mmCIF file of C-alpha atoms in Angstrom:
data_model
loop_
_atom_site.group_PDB
_atom_site.id
_atom_site.type_symbol
_atom_site.label_atom_id
_atom_site.label_comp_id
_atom_site.label_asym_id
_atom_site.label_seq_id
_atom_site.Cartn_x
_atom_site.Cartn_y
_atom_site.Cartn_z
ATOM 1 C CA MET W 1 18.938 36.035 2.540
ATOM 2 C CA SER W 2 15.338 34.834 2.879
ATOM 3 C CA ASN W 3 14.045 31.798 4.696
ATOM 4 C CA ALA W 4 12.375 28.814 2.994
ATOM 5 C CA ALA W 5 8.856 29.695 4.163
ATOM 6 C CA SER W 6 8.953 33.060 2.419
ATOM 7 C CA THR W 7 10.217 31.607 -0.880
ATOM 8 C CA THR W 8 7.762 28.705 -1.264
ATOM 9 C CA ALA W 9 4.527 28.851 -3.210
ATOM 10 C CA LEU W 10 2.235 28.445 -0.205
ATOM 11 C CA PRO W 11 -1.316 29.771 -0.520
ATOM 12 C CA PRO W 12 -1.910 32.970 1.455
ATOM 13 C CA GLY W 13 -2.727 32.287 5.099
ATOM 14 C CA SER W 14 -1.234 28.782 5.112
ATOM 15 C CA ARG W 15 1.840 27.633 7.004
ATOM 16 C CA LEU W 16 4.366 24.826 6.863
ATOM 17 C CA LEU W 17 3.559 21.785 9.009
ATOM 18 C CA SER W 18 5.873 20.323 11.597
ATOM 19 C CA VAL W 19 7.041 16.760 11.021
ATOM 20 C CA GLU W 20 4.637 15.523 13.695
ATOM 21 C CA GLU W 21 1.673 17.414 12.183
ATOM 22 C CA ALA W 22 2.492 16.101 8.701
ATOM 23 C CA ARG W 23 2.827 12.521 9.985
ATOM 24 C CA ASP W 24 -0.479 12.755 11.850
ATOM 25 C CA ALA W 25 -2.211 14.139 8.733
ATOM 26 C CA VAL W 26 -0.879 11.301 6.561
ATOM 27 C CA LEU W 27 -1.825 8.603 9.086
ATOM 28 C CA ALA W 28 -5.325 10.078 9.449
ATOM 29 C CA ALA W 29 -5.799 10.035 5.661
ATOM 30 C CA ILE W 30 -4.910 6.376 5.083
ATOM 31 C CA ALA W 31 -7.163 3.474 5.912
ATOM 32 C CA GLY W 32 -5.897 0.819 8.267
ATOM 33 C CA PRO W 33 -6.169 -2.904 7.595
ATOM 34 C CA THR W 34 -9.696 -4.166 7.174
ATOM 35 C CA ALA W 35 -11.175 -7.544 8.017
ATOM 36 C CA PRO W 36 -10.370 -10.359 5.565
ATOM 37 C CA GLU W 37 -12.908 -10.918 2.803
ATOM 38 C CA ARG W 38 -13.347 -13.606 0.156
ATOM 39 C CA ILE W 39 -13.374 -12.343 -3.419
ATOM 40 C CA PRO W 40 -12.971 -13.972 -6.842
ATOM 41 C CA THR W 41 -9.322 -14.392 -7.853
ATOM 42 C CA ALA W 42 -9.808 -12.097 -10.852
ATOM 43 C CA ASP W 43 -10.852 -9.259 -8.507
ATOM 44 C CA GLY W 44 -7.700 -9.597 -6.385
ATOM 45 C CA LEU W 45 -5.430 -7.372 -8.485
ATOM 46 C CA GLY W 46 -3.826 -4.770 -6.224
ATOM 47 C CA ARG W 47 -4.919 -6.554 -3.045
ATOM 48 C CA VAL W 48 -2.874 -8.236 -0.288
ATOM 49 C CA LEU W 49 -3.368 -11.865 0.718
ATOM 50 C CA ALA W 50 -4.427 -12.525 4.299
ATOM 51 C CA GLU W 51 -3.152 -16.101 4.128
ATOM 52 C CA ALA W 52 -1.178 -18.340 1.794
ATOM 53 C CA VAL W 53 -2.859 -19.852 -1.269
ATOM 54 C CA VAL W 54 -2.045 -23.562 -1.551
ATOM 55 C CA ALA W 55 -3.037 -25.927 -4.352
ATOM 56 C CA THR W 56 -4.914 -29.028 -3.230
ATOM 57 C CA THR W 57 -3.405 -31.106 -6.064
ATOM 58 C CA SER W 58 0.038 -31.004 -7.657
ATOM 59 C CA LEU W 59 -0.114 -30.397 -11.382
ATOM 60 C CA PRO W 60 1.143 -32.515 -13.015
ATOM 61 C CA PRO W 61 0.583 -35.168 -10.351
ATOM 62 C CA TRP W 62 4.132 -36.601 -10.700
ATOM 63 C CA ALA W 63 7.691 -35.387 -10.212
ATOM 64 C CA ASN W 64 8.497 -33.029 -13.064
ATOM 65 C CA SER W 65 11.476 -30.928 -14.062
ATOM 66 C CA ALA W 66 11.945 -28.755 -17.112
ATOM 67 C CA MET W 67 14.984 -29.161 -19.379
ATOM 68 C CA ASP W 68 16.281 -27.435 -22.467
#
């Protein structure tokens, strides 16, 4: 019976990473949070809000409920 390292398609000269090495490589490759920035709403697709967005005026400006 062979071990997993000898049956994988690893490039010659490479080796499997330990869990710690793999975690460190992933964390080094991703960017951490950046400072908040103001952008147009249309450019916000795929972004994360730094604070809640609240309307200054209720629309419509009276109590409203939808019915069938």
